[in-house]
Structure formats: C-alpha cells, structure tokens
PDB file of C-alpha atoms in Angstrom:
ATOM      1  CA  MET A 566     110.196-103.167  18.412  1.00  0.00           C
ATOM      2  CA  GLY A 567     113.677-103.560  16.880  1.00  0.00           C
ATOM      3  CA  ARG A 568     115.623-106.516  15.614  1.00  0.00           C
ATOM      4  CA  PRO A 569     115.154-109.930  17.196  1.00  0.00           C
ATOM      5  CA  ARG A 570     117.955-110.973  19.531  1.00  0.00           C
ATOM      6  CA  ASN A 571     120.500-113.343  18.085  1.00  0.00           C
ATOM      7  CA  LEU A 572     120.926-116.811  19.480  1.00  0.00           C
ATOM      8  CA  LEU A 573     124.162-117.948  21.097  1.00  0.00           C
ATOM      9  CA  GLY A 574     124.788-120.267  18.137  1.00  0.00           C
ATOM     10  CA  ASP A 575     124.622-117.288  15.758  1.00  0.00           C
ATOM     11  CA  TYR A 576     127.304-115.521  17.762  1.00  0.00           C
ATOM     12  CA  VAL A 577     129.481-118.659  17.833  1.00  0.00           C
ATOM     13  CA  ILE A 578     129.304-118.929  14.032  1.00  0.00           C
ATOM     14  CA  ALA A 579     130.017-115.214  13.637  1.00  0.00           C
ATOM     15  CA  ALA A 580     133.002-115.338  16.023  1.00  0.00           C
ATOM     16  CA  ILE A 581     134.498-118.316  14.199  1.00  0.00           C
ATOM     17  CA  MET A 582     134.024-116.577  10.839  1.00  0.00           C
ATOM     18  CA  GLN A 583     135.648-113.392  12.141  1.00  0.00           C
ATOM     19  CA  ALA A 584     138.637-115.338  13.476  1.00  0.00           C
ATOM     20  CA  THR A 585     138.975-117.430  10.311  1.00  0.00           C
ATOM     21  CA  GLU A 586     138.935-114.384   8.053  1.00  0.00           C
ATOM     22  CA  ASN A 587     141.162-112.446  10.484  1.00  0.00           C
ATOM     23  CA  ASP A 588     138.889-109.416  10.216  1.00  0.00           C
ATOM     24  CA  PRO A 589     138.940-106.495  12.626  1.00  0.00           C
ATOM     25  CA  SER A 590     135.709-106.327  14.586  1.00  0.00           C
ATOM     26  CA  ARG A 591     134.376-103.256  12.756  1.00  0.00           C
ATOM     27  CA  LYS A 592     134.779-104.989   9.368  1.00  0.00           C
ATOM     28  CA  ALA A 593     133.515-108.418  10.387  1.00  0.00           C
ATOM     29  CA  LEU A 594     130.339-109.756   8.787  1.00  0.00           C
ATOM     30  CA  THR A 595     130.006-106.873   6.317  1.00  0.00           C
ATOM     31  CA  ASP A 596     128.590-109.002   3.472  1.00  0.00           C
ATOM     32  CA  ARG A 597     125.190-109.192   5.165  1.00  0.00           C
ATOM     33  CA  ARG A 598     123.216-110.189   2.055  1.00  0.00           C
ATOM     34  CA  GLY A 599     125.529-113.066   1.238  1.00  0.00           C
ATOM     35  CA  LEU A 600     125.582-114.287   4.825  1.00  0.00           C
ATOM     36  CA  GLU A 601     121.794-114.110   5.163  1.00  0.00           C
ATOM     37  CA  ALA A 602     121.403-116.041   1.907  1.00  0.00           C
ATOM     38  CA  SER A 603     123.754-118.751   3.189  1.00  0.00           C
ATOM     39  CA  GLY A 604     121.227-119.868   5.811  1.00  0.00           C
ATOM     40  CA  MET A 605     123.886-120.305   8.514  1.00  0.00           C
ATOM     41  CA  PHE A 606     122.257-117.923  10.961  1.00  0.00           C
ATOM     42  CA  THR A 607     118.969-118.670  12.705  1.00  0.00           C
ATOM     43  CA  ARG A 608     117.808-115.121  13.456  1.00  0.00           C
ATOM     44  CA  GLY A 609     119.881-113.092  11.052  1.00  0.00           C
ATOM     45  CA  VAL A 610     123.482-111.975  10.894  1.00  0.00           C
ATOM     46  CA  PRO A 611     124.686-110.286  14.100  1.00  0.00           C
ATOM     47  CA  SER A 612     125.998-106.758  13.673  1.00  0.00           C
ATOM     48  CA  SER A 613     129.709-106.224  14.223  1.00  0.00           C
ATOM     49  CA  TYR A 614     128.909-104.131  17.310  1.00  0.00           C
ATOM     50  CA  SER A 615     126.715-106.819  18.889  1.00  0.00           C
ATOM     51  CA  LEU A 616     129.363-109.459  18.132  1.00  0.00           C
ATOM     52  CA  ARG A 617     132.022-107.294  19.770  1.00  0.00           C
ATOM     53  CA  LYS A 618     129.829-106.863  22.862  1.00  0.00           C
ATOM     54  CA  ALA A 619     128.990-110.590  22.935  1.00  0.00           C
ATOM     55  CA  MET A 620     132.693-111.486  22.877  1.00  0.00           C
ATOM     56  CA  GLN A 621     132.997-109.825  26.276  1.00  0.00           C
ATOM     57  CA  SER A 622     130.490-112.240  27.817  1.00  0.00           C
ATOM     58  CA  THR A 623     131.584-115.406  29.558  1.00  0.00           C
ATOM     59  CA  LEU A 624     128.612-117.211  28.003  1.00  0.00           C
ATOM     60  CA  LEU A 625     129.999-116.866  24.470  1.00  0.00           C
ATOM     61  CA  ARG A 626     133.570-117.606  25.536  1.00  0.00           C
ATOM     62  CA  ASP A 627     132.390-120.772  27.292  1.00  0.00           C
ATOM     63  CA  ALA A 628     130.465-121.778  24.163  1.00  0.00           C
ATOM     64  CA  LEU A 629     133.562-121.268  21.999  1.00  0.00           C
ATOM     65  CA  ARG A 630     135.591-123.332  24.461  1.00  0.00           C
ATOM     66  CA  GLY A 631     132.988-126.104  24.148  1.00  0.00           C
ATOM     67  CA  VAL A 632     133.208-125.958  20.351  1.00  0.00           C
ATOM     68  CA  ASN A 633     137.003-126.358  20.562  1.00  0.00           C
ATOM     69  CA  ILE A 634     136.574-129.378  22.838  1.00  0.00           C
ATOM     70  CA  GLU A 635     134.190-131.023  20.366  1.00  0.00           C
ATOM     71  CA  ILE A 636     136.513-130.305  17.432  1.00  0.00           C
ATOM     72  CA  ALA A 637     139.431-131.795  19.363  1.00  0.00           C
ATOM     73  CA  LYS A 638     137.423-135.011  19.847  1.00  0.00           C
ATOM     74  CA  TYR A 639     136.914-135.362  16.091  1.00  0.00           C
ATOM     75  CA  ILE A 640     140.493-134.733  15.028  1.00  0.00           C
ATOM     76  CA  HIS A 641     142.047-136.769  17.834  1.00  0.00           C
ATOM     77  CA  GLY A 642     141.863-139.921  15.700  1.00  0.00           C
ATOM     78  CA  LEU A 643     143.173-138.145  12.593  1.00  0.00           C
ATOM     79  CA  GLU A 644     146.179-136.427  14.087  1.00  0.00           C
ATOM     80  CA  ARG A 645     149.261-137.821  15.686  1.00  0.00           C
ATOM     81  CA  TRP A 646     151.225-134.566  15.941  1.00  0.00           C
ATOM     82  CA  TYR A 647     150.093-131.138  17.088  1.00  0.00           C
ATOM     83  CA  ILE A 648     151.724-127.746  16.646  1.00  0.00           C
ATOM     84  CA  VAL A 649     151.599-124.937  19.196  1.00  0.00           C
ATOM     85  CA  ASP A 650     151.444-121.518  17.569  1.00  0.00           C
ATOM     86  CA  ALA A 651     151.957-118.445  19.723  1.00  0.00           C
ATOM     87  CA  THR A 652     151.106-114.953  18.600  1.00  0.00           C
ATOM     88  CA  TYR A 653     150.689-111.527  20.142  1.00  0.00           C
ATOM     89  CA  MET A 654     147.416-109.699  19.632  1.00  0.00           C
ATOM     90  CA  SER A 655     146.762-106.076  20.518  1.00  0.00           C
ATOM     91  CA  LYS A 656     144.293-105.459  23.314  1.00  0.00           C
ATOM     92  CA  ARG A 657     140.993-103.829  22.475  1.00  0.00           C
ATOM     93  CA  TYR A 658     140.648-100.103  23.159  1.00  0.00           C
ATOM     94  CA  PHE A 659     138.214-100.699  26.017  1.00  0.00           C
ATOM     95  CA  GLN A 660     140.342-103.327  27.770  1.00  0.00           C
ATOM     96  CA  LYS A 661     143.798-101.987  28.578  1.00  0.00           C
ATOM     97  CA  SER A 662     144.408-104.199  31.628  1.00  0.00           C
ATOM     98  CA  GLY A 663     144.170-107.901  32.270  1.00  0.00           C
ATOM     99  CA  TRP A 664     145.077-110.801  34.542  1.00  0.00           C
ATOM    100  CA  VAL A 665     148.647-112.018  34.139  1.00  0.00           C
ATOM    101  CA  GLN A 666     150.034-115.127  35.796  1.00  0.00           C
ATOM    102  CA  LEU A 667     153.517-114.672  37.209  1.00  0.00           C
ATOM    103  CA  SER A 668     156.168-117.399  37.237  1.00  0.00           C
ATOM    104  CA  ASP A 669     155.379-118.204  40.879  1.00  0.00           C
ATOM    105  CA  GLY A 670     151.761-118.972  39.956  1.00  0.00           C
ATOM    106  CA  LYS A 671     150.320-115.790  41.450  1.00  0.00           C
ATOM    107  CA  SER A 672     147.847-113.835  39.287  1.00  0.00           C
ATOM    108  CA  VAL A 673     148.013-110.038  39.174  1.00  0.00           C
ATOM    109  CA  TYR A 674     145.941-107.428  37.329  1.00  0.00           C
ATOM    110  CA  LYS A 675     148.169-105.075  35.352  1.00  0.00           C
ATOM    111  CA  LYS A 676     148.211-102.786  32.338  1.00  0.00           C
ATOM    112  CA  MET A 677     149.204-104.297  29.006  1.00  0.00           C
ATOM    113  CA  LYS A 678     149.215-103.369  25.335  1.00  0.00           C
ATOM    114  CA  THR A 679     149.216-106.881  23.922  1.00  0.00           C
ATOM    115  CA  THR A 680     148.198-110.356  24.961  1.00  0.00           C
ATOM    116  CA  LYS A 681     149.868-113.613  23.980  1.00  0.00           C
ATOM    117  CA  VAL A 682     147.598-116.261  22.505  1.00  0.00           C
ATOM    118  CA  PHE A 683     148.536-119.935  22.150  1.00  0.00           C
ATOM    119  CA  LEU A 684     146.789-122.081  19.556  1.00  0.00           C
ATOM    120  CA  VAL A 685     147.143-125.846  19.378  1.00  0.00           C
ATOM    121  CA  ARG A 686     146.458-127.128  15.894  1.00  0.00           C
ATOM    122  CA  GLY A 687     146.815-130.411  14.109  1.00  0.00           C
ATOM    123  CA  ARG A 688     149.884-130.708  11.894  1.00  0.00           C
ATOM    124  CA  ASP A 689     148.128-132.520   9.036  1.00  0.00           C
ATOM    125  CA  THR A 690     144.617-131.052   9.174  1.00  0.00           C
ATOM    126  CA  GLY A 691     145.495-127.570  10.445  1.00  0.00           C
ATOM    127  CA  VAL A 692     142.365-127.644  12.603  1.00  0.00           C
ATOM    128  CA  VAL A 693     142.595-125.672  15.841  1.00  0.00           C
ATOM    129  CA  ALA A 694     142.105-128.064  18.751  1.00  0.00           C
ATOM    130  CA  GLY A 695     142.702-125.750  21.683  1.00  0.00           C
TER     131      GLY A 695
END
C-alpha cells in the first residue's frame, strides 16, 4: 500500500525548514527521527525527493506565497524599515530555462544558469515578508 500521502501543510513546513537551514534538496529533512518526534508533521516527514517534486507544483508555491502574506501582516506593526536582499541561486538540474522579463515588459523563455531572488525582510526582526 505504501506511505500515506503528505498534506500540503507538511510540505509547507518542510520547505520553510529547508530554506531556513539552507540545505540542498538531497540533504533536507535527513534527521527523520527527530522531526517525527517533534510532532510538526501531520502524516510524517516528507522525503527529500517528494519535497523536491512538490516544489515544482503551483499548489505549494501558492501556499508558500500565502504564508508570506500572513507573516507580513503580523510584522507590519513591528517594523518600520524593510531591507531588500538580492541573491543569485543556481537553477536545478531539471530546469535549465525560465521566463525572464525584459526591460520593455515583454516576457521571454530563455536558457539560464542562475536565477535572481529578491527577499524583503524586516530590519529589526529579520523576518522575511515577501
């Protein structure tokens, strides 16, 4: 019969943990006993492979976007200043192309090795708000 399917909330928690610990996808969530004992996951700890596959789905990305919106609501009253951090991340081996917006506003699909990610975080709390 196999393992029970993980819930969307389990994948959201796992994705946030992976990002917080800055782990590569193959090494994410390797302390399975400790994570299962923590009680954070409803149906067990997702495997690193299933998390990697789930990150490709728009459902999980939309859920993570919703989490960021809720976090931004909570820190809005605590923060007056925000910092924009920009970093380059390498593209995954299975995704060598992506949509790029040109300066004229037109979107094109082209090959790329890295992608630029912008994070908006609170100056005092350090919490990512967008």
